[in-house]
Short mmCIF file of C-alpha atoms and ligand atoms in Angstrom, two decimals:
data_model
loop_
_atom_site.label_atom_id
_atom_site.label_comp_id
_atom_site.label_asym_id
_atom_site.label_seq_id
_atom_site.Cartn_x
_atom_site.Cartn_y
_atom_site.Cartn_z
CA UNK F 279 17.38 63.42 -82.44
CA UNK F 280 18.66 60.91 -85.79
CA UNK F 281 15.00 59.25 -85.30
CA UNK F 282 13.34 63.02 -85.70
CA UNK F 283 15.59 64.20 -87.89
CA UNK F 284 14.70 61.26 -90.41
CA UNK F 285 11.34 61.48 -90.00
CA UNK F 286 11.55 65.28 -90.71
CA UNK F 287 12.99 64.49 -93.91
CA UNK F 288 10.43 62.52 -94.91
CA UNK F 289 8.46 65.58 -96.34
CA UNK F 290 8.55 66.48 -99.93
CA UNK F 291 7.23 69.91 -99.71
CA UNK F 292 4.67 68.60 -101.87
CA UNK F 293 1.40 70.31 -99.96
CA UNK F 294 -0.68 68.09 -100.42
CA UNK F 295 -1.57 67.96 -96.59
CA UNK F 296 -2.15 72.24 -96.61
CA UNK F 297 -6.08 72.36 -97.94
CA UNK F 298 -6.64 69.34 -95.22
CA UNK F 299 -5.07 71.36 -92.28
CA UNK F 300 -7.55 73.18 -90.55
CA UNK F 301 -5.24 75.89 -88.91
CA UNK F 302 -4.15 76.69 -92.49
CA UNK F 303 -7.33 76.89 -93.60
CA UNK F 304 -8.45 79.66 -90.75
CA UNK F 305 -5.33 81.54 -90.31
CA UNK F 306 -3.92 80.96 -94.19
CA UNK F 307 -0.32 81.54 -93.02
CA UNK F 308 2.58 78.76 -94.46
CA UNK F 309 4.27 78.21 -91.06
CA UNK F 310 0.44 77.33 -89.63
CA UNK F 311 0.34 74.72 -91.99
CA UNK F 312 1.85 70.94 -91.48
CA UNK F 313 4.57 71.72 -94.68
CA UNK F 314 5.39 75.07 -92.78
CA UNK F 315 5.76 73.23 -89.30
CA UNK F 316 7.86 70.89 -90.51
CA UNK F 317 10.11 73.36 -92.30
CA UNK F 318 10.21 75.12 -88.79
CA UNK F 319 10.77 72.22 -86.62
CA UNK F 320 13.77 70.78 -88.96
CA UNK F 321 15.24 73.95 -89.30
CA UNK F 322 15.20 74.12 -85.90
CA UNK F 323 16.42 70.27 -85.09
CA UNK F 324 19.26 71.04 -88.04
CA UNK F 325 20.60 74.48 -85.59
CA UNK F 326 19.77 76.93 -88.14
CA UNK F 327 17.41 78.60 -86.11
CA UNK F 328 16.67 79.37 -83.01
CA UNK F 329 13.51 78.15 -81.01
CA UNK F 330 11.87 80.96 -80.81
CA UNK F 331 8.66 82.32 -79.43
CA UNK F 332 7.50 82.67 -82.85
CA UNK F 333 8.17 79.07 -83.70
CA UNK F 334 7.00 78.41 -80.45
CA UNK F 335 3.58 80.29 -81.55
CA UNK F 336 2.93 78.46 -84.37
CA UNK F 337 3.57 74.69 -82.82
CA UNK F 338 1.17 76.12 -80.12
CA UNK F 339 -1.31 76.82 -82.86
CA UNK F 340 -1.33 73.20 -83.76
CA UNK F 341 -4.33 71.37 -82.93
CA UNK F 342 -2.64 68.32 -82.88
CA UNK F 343 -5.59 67.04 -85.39
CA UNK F 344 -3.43 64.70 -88.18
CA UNK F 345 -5.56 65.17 -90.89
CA UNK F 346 -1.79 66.31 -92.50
CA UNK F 347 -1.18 62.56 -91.64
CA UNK F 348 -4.32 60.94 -93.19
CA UNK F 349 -3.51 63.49 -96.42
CA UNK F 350 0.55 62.70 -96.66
CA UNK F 351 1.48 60.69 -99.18
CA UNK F 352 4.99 60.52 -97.68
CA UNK F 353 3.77 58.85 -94.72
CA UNK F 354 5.18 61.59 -92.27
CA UNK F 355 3.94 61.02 -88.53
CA UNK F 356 3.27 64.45 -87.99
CA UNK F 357 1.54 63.77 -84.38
CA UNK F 358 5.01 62.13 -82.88
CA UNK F 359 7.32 64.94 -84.48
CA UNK F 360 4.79 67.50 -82.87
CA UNK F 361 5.13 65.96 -80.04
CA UNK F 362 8.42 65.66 -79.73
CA UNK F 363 8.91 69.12 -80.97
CA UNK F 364 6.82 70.21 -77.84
CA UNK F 365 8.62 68.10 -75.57
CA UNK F 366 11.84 70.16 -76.64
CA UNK F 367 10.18 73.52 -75.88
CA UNK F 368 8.53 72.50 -72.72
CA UNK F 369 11.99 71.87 -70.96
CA UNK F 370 11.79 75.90 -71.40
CA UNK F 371 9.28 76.19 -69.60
CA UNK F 372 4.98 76.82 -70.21
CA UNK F 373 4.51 79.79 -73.41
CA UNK F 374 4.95 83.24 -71.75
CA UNK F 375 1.55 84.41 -70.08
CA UNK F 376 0.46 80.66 -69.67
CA UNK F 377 1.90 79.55 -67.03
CA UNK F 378 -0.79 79.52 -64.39
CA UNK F 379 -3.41 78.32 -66.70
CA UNK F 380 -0.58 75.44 -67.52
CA UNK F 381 -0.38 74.86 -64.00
CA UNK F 382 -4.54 74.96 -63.10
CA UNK F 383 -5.23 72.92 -66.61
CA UNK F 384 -2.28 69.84 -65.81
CA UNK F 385 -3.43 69.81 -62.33
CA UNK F 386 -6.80 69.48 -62.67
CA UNK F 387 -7.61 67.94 -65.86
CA UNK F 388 -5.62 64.35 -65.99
CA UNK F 389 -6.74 64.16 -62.23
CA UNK F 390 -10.38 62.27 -62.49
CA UNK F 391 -10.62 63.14 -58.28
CA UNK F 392 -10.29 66.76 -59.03
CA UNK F 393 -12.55 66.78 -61.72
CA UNK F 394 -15.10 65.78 -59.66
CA UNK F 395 -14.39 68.11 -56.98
CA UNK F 396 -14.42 71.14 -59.51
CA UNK F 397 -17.40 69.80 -61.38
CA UNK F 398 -19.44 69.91 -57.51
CA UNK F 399 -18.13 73.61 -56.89
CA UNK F 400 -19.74 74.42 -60.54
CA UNK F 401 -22.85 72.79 -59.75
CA UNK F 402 -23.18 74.67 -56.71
CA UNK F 403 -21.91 78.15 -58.22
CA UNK F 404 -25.02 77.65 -61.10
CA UNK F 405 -27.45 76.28 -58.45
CA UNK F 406 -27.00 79.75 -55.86
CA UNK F 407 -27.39 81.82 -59.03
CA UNK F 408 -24.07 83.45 -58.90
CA UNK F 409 -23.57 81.96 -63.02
CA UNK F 410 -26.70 85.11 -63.53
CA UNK F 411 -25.31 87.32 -61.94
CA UNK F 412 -21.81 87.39 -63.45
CA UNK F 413 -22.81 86.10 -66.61
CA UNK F 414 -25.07 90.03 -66.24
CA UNK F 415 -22.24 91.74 -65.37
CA UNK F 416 -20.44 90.33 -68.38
CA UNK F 417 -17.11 89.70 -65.89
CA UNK F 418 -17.05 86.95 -67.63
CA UNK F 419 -15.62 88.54 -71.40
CA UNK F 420 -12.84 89.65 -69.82
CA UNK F 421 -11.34 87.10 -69.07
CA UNK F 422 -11.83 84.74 -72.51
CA UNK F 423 -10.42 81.76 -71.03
CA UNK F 424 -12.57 80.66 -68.71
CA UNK F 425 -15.68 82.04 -70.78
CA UNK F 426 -14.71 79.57 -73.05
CA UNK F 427 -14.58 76.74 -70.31
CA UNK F 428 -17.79 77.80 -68.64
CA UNK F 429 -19.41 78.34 -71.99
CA UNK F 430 -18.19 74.54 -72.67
CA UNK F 431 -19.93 72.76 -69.41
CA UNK F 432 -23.98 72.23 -70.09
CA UNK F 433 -25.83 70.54 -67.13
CA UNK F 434 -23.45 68.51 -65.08
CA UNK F 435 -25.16 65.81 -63.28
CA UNK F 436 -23.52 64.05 -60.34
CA UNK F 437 -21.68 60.86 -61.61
CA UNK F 438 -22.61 57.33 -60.19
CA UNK F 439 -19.41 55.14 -60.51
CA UNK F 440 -19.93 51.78 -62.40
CA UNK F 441 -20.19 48.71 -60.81
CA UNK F 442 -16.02 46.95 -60.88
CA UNK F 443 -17.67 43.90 -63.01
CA UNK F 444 -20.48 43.67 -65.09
CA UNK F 445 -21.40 40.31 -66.67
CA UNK F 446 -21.20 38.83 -69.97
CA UNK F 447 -24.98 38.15 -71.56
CA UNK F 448 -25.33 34.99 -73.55
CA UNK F 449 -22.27 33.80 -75.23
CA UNK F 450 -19.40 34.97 -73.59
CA UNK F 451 -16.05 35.96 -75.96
CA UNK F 452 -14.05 36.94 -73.24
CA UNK F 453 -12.96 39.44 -70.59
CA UNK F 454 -12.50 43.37 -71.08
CA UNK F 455 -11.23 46.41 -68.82
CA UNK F 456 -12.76 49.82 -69.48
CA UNK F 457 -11.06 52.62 -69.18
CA UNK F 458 -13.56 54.95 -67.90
CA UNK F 459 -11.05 58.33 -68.84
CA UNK F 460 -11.37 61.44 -66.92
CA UNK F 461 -13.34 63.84 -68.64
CA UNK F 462 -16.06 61.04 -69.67
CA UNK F 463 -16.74 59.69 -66.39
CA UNK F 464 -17.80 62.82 -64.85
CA UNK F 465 -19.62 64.85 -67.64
CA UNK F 466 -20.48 61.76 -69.86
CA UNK F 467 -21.49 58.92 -67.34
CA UNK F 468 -24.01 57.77 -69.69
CA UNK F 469 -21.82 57.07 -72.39
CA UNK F 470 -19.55 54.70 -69.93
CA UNK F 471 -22.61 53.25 -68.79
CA UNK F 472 -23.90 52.31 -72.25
CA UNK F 473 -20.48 50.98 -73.38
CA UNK F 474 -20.70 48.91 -70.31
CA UNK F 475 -24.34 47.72 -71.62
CA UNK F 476 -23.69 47.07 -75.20
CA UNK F 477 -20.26 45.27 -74.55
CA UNK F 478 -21.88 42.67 -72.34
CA UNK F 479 -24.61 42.59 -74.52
CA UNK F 480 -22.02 41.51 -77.39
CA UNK F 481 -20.92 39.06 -74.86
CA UNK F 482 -17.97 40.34 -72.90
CA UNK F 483 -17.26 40.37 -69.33
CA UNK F 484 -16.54 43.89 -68.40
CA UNK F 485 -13.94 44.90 -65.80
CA UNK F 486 -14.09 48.79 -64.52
CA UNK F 487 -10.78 48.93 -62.25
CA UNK F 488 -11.96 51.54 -59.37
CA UNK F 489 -7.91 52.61 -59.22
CA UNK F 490 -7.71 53.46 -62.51
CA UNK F 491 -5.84 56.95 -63.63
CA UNK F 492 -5.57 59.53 -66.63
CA UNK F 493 -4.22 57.69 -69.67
CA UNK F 494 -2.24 61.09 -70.32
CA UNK F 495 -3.41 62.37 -73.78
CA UNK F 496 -3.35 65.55 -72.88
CA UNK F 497 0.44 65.46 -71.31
CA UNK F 498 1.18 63.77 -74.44
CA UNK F 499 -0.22 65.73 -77.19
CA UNK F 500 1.20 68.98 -74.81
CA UNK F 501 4.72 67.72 -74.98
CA UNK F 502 5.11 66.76 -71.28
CA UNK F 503 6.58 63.25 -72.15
CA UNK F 504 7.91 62.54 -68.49
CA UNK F 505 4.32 62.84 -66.76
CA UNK F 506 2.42 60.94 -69.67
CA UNK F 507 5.02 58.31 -69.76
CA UNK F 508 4.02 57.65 -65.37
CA UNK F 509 0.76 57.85 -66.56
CA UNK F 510 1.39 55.19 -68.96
CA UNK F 511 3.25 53.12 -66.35
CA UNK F 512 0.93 53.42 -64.10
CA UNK F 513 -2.53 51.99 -66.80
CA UNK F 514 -0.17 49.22 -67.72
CA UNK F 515 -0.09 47.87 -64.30
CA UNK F 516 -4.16 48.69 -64.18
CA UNK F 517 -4.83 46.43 -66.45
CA UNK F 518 -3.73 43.14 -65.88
CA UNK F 519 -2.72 40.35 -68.09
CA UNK F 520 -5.88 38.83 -67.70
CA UNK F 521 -7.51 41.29 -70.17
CA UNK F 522 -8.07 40.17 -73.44
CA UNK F 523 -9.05 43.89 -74.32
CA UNK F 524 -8.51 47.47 -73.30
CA UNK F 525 -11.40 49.37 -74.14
CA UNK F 526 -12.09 53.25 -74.88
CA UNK F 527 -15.13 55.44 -75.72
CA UNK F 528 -12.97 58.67 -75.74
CA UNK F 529 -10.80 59.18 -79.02
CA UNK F 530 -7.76 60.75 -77.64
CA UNK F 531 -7.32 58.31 -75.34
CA UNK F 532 -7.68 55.90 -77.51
CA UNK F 533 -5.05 57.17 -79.87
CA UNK F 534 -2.45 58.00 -77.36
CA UNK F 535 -2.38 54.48 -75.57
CA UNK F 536 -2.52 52.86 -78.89
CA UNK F 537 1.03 54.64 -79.25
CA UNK F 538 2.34 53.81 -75.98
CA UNK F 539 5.03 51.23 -77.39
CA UNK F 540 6.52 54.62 -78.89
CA UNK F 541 7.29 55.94 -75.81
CA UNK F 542 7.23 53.22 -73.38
CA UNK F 543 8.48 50.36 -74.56
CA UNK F 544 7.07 48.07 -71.06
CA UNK F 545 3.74 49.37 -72.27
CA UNK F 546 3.93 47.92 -76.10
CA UNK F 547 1.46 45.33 -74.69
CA UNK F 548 -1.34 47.29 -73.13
CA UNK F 549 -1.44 49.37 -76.80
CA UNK F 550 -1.49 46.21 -78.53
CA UNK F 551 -4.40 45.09 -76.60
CA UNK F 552 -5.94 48.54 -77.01
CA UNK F 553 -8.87 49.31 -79.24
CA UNK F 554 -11.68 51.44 -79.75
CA UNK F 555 -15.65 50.19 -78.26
CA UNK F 556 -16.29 50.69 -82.03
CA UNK F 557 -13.96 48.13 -83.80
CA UNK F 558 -14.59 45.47 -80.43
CA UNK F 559 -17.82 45.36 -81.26
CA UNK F 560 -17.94 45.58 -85.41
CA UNK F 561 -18.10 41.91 -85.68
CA UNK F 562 -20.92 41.43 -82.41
CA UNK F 563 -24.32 40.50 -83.06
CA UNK F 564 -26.15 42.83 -80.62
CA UNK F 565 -30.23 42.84 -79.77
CA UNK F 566 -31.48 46.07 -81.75
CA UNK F 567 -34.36 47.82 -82.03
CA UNK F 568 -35.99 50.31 -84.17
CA UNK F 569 -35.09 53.87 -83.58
CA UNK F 570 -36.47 56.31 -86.26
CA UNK F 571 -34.21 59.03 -86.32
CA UNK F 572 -31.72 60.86 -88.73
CA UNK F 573 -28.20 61.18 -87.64
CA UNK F 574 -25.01 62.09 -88.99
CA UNK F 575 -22.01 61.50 -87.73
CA UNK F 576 -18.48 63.76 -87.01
CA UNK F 577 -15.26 62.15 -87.26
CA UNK F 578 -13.43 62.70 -83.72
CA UNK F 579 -9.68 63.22 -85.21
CA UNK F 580 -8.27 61.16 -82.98
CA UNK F 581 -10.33 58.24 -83.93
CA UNK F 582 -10.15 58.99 -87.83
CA UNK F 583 -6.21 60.37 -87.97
CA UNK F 584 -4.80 59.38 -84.78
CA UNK F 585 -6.43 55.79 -85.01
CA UNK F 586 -7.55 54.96 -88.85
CA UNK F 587 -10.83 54.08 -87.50
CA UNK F 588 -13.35 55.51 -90.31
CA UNK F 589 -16.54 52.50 -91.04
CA UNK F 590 -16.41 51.12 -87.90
CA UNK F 591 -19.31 53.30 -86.03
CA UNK F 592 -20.47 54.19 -89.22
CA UNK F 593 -21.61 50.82 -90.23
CA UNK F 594 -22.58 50.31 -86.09
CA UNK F 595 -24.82 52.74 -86.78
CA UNK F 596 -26.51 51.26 -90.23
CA UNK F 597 -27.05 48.30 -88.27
CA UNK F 598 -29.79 50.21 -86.05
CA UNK F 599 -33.01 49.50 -87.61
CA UNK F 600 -35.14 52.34 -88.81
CA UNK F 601 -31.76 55.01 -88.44
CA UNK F 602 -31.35 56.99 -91.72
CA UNK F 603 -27.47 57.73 -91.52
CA UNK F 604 -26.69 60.99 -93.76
CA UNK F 605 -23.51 61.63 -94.35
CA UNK F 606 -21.62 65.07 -92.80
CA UNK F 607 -19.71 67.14 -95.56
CA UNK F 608 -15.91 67.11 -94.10
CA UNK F 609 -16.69 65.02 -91.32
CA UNK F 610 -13.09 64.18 -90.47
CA UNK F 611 -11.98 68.21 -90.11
CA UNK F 612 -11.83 69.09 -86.74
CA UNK F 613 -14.35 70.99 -84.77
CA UNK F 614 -12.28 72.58 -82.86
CA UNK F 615 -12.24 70.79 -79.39
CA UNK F 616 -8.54 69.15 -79.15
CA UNK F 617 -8.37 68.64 -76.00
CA UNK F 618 -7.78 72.00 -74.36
CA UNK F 619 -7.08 73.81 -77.67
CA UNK F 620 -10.50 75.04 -77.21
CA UNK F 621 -10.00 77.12 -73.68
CA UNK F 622 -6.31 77.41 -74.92
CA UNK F 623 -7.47 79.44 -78.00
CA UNK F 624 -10.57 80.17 -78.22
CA UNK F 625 -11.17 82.27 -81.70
CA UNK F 626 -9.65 79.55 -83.95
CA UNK F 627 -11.75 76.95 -81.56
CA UNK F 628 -15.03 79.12 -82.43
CA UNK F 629 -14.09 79.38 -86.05
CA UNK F 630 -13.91 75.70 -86.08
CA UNK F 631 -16.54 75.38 -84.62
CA UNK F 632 -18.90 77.69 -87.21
CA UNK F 633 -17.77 75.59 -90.13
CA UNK F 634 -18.82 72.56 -88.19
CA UNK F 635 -22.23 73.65 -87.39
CA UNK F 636 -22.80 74.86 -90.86
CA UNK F 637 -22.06 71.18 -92.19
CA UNK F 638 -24.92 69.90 -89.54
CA UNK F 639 -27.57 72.14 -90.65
CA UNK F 640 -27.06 71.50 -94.07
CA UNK F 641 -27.48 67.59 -92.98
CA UNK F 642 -30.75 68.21 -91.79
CA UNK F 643 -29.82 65.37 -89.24
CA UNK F 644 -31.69 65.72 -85.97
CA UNK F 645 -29.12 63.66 -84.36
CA UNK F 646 -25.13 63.81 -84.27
CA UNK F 647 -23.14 61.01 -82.93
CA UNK F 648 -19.40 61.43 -82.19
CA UNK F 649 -16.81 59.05 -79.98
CA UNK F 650 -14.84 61.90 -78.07
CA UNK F 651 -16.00 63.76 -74.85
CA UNK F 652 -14.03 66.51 -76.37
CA UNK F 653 -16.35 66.49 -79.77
CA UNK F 654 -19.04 66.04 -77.61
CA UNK F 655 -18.77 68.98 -75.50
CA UNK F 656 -17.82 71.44 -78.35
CA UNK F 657 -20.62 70.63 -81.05
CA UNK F 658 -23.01 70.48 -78.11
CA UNK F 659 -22.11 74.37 -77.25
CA UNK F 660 -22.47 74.84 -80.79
CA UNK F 661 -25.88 73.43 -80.69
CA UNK F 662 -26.85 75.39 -77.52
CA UNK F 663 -25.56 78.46 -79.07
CA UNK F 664 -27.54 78.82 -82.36
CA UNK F 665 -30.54 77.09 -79.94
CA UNK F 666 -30.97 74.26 -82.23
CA UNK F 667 -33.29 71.52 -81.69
CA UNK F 668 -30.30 68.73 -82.18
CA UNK F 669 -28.80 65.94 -79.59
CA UNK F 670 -25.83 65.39 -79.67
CA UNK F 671 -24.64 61.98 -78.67
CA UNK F 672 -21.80 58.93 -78.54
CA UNK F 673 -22.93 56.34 -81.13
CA UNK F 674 -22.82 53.74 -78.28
CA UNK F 675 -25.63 55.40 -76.83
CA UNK F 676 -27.82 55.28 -79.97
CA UNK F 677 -26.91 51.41 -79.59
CA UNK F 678 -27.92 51.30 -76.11
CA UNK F 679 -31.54 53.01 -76.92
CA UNK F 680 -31.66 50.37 -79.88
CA UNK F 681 -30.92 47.73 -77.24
CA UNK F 682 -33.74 49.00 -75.48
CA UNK F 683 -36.01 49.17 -78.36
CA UNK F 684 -35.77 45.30 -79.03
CA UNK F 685 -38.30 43.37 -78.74
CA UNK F 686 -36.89 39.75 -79.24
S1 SF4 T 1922 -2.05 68.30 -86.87
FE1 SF4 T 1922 -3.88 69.30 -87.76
S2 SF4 T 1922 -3.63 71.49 -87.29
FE2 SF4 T 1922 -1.63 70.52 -86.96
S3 SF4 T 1922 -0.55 70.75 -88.91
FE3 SF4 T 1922 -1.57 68.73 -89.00
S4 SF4 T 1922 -3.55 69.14 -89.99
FE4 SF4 T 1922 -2.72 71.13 -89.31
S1 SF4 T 1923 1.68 65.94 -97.60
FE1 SF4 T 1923 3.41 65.04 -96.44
S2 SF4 T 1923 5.17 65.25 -97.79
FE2 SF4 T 1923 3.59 66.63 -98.59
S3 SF4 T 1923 4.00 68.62 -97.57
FE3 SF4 T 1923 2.52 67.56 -96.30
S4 SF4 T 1923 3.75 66.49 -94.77
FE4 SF4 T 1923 5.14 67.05 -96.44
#
């Protein structure tokens, strides 16, 4: 605990971080604030409090999103002492009331197999029209939860897996695995697909290991260290030593593997070889095309806190002839997504959400691009909700339609 404990101590009280935090900002209660956490969580470490449910409540209300980190001039790693805070608690035991949805969420959502299987049961349920008829009977409200999850899930087509290797064109820099992540390979397959595209384009020979797992985020950011940590194990001995790069498309992947050597010290290489399809291909000359469009683009936390990775897609994105790139007031706070925060808690998720949506009006963008399934998912519900005529995209995509576009 000496390691927490320090770290803890780190914080001034200044509050600086508070106006960032976006739990603060919604719920306007100290303790839902990083300052108040931290009060809580070394009060806690330093025995003169008890864990209790109510400390328990407000860690829960986290989103895990640190923009406290980004803010802190103190240089407190708020995302490792929340997680270790939640590893504490979880030895207790899911939160009272949770602990089937616990059980349904961990076994089904770091499992890429089941996702699939649950993802063809949905397809069917929509296609034999039993979605109308309880969506008529409004069964659904009554049980928030899995409104929220349904409400999440547009059209999901059936996934084709990539091919294991796909060649370097022209000039070839070297050799990278892609880590195709759970959520994005089934609902996103396009977005693996056009990584896959534009990476070879840039020159690198891209490996897609068939046996590859969860990178466990979501165990991380929940606090169950000993499953992410096998998870961890487990990618480090995907991804061979013949890999010059690791590559994501998903932000929370992303960030948690980039933190490995944290918690796994056998797996300080893979993070160091780790990086975002973003900053592998900043310094690529790529084939592209005009595309006339405006976008904007939302900061997925975990790329912008978790990761520092801010001008990267941004300046991808400039390089797209003919794309006007307007900027999105508060970009970087969250939208709500966080991994399951969303289906977890689902007013403070829609709040989130509202704020975000107002920002892209006001853009006027027709087009938003974002690097997290997650931010994907929710800003496309918001879109569907308020019927707007908006796509919502990864920017690797836009790159891949610019690809497309060129005409040599
Ligand atoms: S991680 Fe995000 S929600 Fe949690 S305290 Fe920090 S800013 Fe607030
Ligand atoms: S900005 Fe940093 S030092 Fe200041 S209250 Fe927040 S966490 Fe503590």
């Amino acid at each position: 605990m000496e390691p927490f404990l320090e770290e803890l101590r780190k914080c001034v009280h200044c509050g600086i971080c508070l106006p960032q935090c976006p739990t603060y900002r919604v719920l306007g209660e100290e303790m839902d604030s990083p300052r108040g956490r931290i009060y809580l969580m070394r009060a806690v470490a330093e025995g003169r409090i008890e864990p209790t449910r109510t400390y328990a409540r407000h860690l829960d209300l986290c989103l895990g999103c640190r923009a406290c980190e980004t803010a802190c001039p103190s240089g407190v790693r708020f995302g490792s002492l929340l997680e270790t805070a939640r590893g504490e608690l979880r030895r207790q035991g899911p939160p009272p009331g949770r602990r089937l949805l616990d059980r349904f969420i961990y076994a089904l959502f770091p499992e890429p197999g089941r996702i699939g299987a649950a993802l063809g049961l949905l397809r069917l349920y929509r296609r034999s029209g039993l979605s109308r008829l309880v969506r008529a009977t409004g069964a659904l409200k009554l049980v928030p939860r899995l409104a929220a999850m349904e409400g999440l899930l547009g059209e999901v087509e059936r996934a084709e897996p990539l091919p294991s290797l796909i060649p370097a064109r022209g000039r070839r820099r070297g050799r990278v695995g892609l880590l195709t992540g759970c959520v994005q390979r089934h609902l996103y397959p396009g977005v693996n697909r056009a990584t896959a595209r534009v990476l070879a384009l840039a020159g690198w020979e891209v490996v897609v290991p068939r046996t590859q797992g969860c990178c466990g985020a979501l165990e991380l950011h929940a606090g169950r260290i000993d499953d992410f940590r096998a998870r961890a194990r487990r990618l480090v001995a995907t991804f061979g030593g013949d890999i010059d790069w690791v590559v994501t498309n998903a932000a929370g992947c992303g960030s948690a593997m980039k933190e490995y050597g944290h918690w796994v010290p056998e797996a300080t290489g893979l993070a160091a070889r780790t990086r975002d399809v973003t900053e592998l291909l900043a310094d690529a000359e790529l084939p592209l095309g005009p595309l006339e469009l405006t976008v904007t683009y939302h900061d997925p936390c975990h790329l912008v806190h978790g990761q520092r990775v801010r001008q990267e897609p941004r300046a991808l994105l400039r390089r797209i002839p003919g794309l006007r790139l307007v900027e999105l007031v508060e970009s970087d706070l969250c939208c709500g997504s966080a991994g399951v925060y969303n289906i977890l808690e689902p007013a403070i998720a829609r709040e989130l959400l509202e704020l975000k949506m107002a920002r892209i009006v006001e853009s006027g963008a027709r087009v938003v691009a974002t690097g997290n399934p997650g931010c994907l998912m929710q800003i496309a519900q918001g879109v569907r909700a308020r019927g707007l005529d908006v796509a919502v995209v990864h920017p690797v995509e836009l790159l891949a339609r610019a690809a497309d576009a060129y005409q040599g």
